[in-house]
Coordinates of C-alpha atoms in Angstrom, one line a residue:
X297 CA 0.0 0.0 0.0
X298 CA 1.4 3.4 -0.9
X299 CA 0.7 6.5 0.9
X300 CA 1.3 10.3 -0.4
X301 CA 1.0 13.2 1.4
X302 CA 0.7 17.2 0.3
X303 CA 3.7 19.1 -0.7
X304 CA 4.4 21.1 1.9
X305 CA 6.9 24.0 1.8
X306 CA 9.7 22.2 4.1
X307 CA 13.6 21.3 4.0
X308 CA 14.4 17.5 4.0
X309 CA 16.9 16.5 7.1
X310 CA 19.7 15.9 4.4
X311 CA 19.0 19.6 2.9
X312 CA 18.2 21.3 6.6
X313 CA 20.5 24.3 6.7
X314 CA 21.3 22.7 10.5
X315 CA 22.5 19.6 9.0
X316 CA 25.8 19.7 10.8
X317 CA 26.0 18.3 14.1
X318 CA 23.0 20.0 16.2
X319 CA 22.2 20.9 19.7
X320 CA 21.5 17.2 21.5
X321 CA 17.9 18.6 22.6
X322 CA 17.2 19.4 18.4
X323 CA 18.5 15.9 17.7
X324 CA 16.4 14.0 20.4
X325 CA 12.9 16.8 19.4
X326 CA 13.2 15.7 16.1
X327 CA 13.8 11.3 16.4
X328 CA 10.6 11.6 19.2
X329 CA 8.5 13.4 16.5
X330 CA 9.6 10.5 14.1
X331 CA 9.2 7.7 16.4
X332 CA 5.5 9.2 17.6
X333 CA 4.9 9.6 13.3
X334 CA 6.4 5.7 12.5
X335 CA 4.2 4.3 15.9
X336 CA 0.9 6.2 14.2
X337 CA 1.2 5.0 10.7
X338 CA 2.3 1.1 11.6
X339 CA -0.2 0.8 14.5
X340 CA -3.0 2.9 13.5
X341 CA -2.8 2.8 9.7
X342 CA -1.2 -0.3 9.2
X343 CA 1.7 1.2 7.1
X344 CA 5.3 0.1 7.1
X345 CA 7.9 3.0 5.7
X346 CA 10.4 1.4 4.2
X347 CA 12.7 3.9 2.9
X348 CA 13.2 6.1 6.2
X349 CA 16.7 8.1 5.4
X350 CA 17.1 11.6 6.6
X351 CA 16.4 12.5 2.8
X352 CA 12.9 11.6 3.2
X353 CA 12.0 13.5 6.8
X354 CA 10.8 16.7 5.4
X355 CA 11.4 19.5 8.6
X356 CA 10.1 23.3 9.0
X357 CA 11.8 26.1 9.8
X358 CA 11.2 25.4 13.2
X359 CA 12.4 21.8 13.3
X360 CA 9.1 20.1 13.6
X361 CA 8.6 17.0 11.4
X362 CA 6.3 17.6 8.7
X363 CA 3.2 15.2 8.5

């Protein structure tokens, strides 16, 4: 099953202008945000991701994960 979401204006991890090693609080913000995303979509909507890669977590300008 494939799932696609809107484009939404947002940097991918890989392109985030804070790419380079980041503030330990940033760093653990951001994997909780992907860990809550990963528990929702494989518990609730039965979906597996099976490419994660920090090229494919899009963030905002604010370093929230985008949904």
């Amino acid at each position: 099953r494939h799932w696609l979401s809107a484009r939404q204006e947002a940097d991918t991890m890989a392109q985030h202008p804070n790419a380079a090693p980041a503030v330990d609080a940033e760093v653990c913000h951001v994997v909780v945000q992907i860990a809550r995303i990963l528990i929702y979509l494989h518990e609730d909507m039965d979906i597996i991701h099976r490419d994660l890669k920090p090229s494919n977590v899009l963030l905002t300008g604010d370093n929230m994960v985008s949904e």
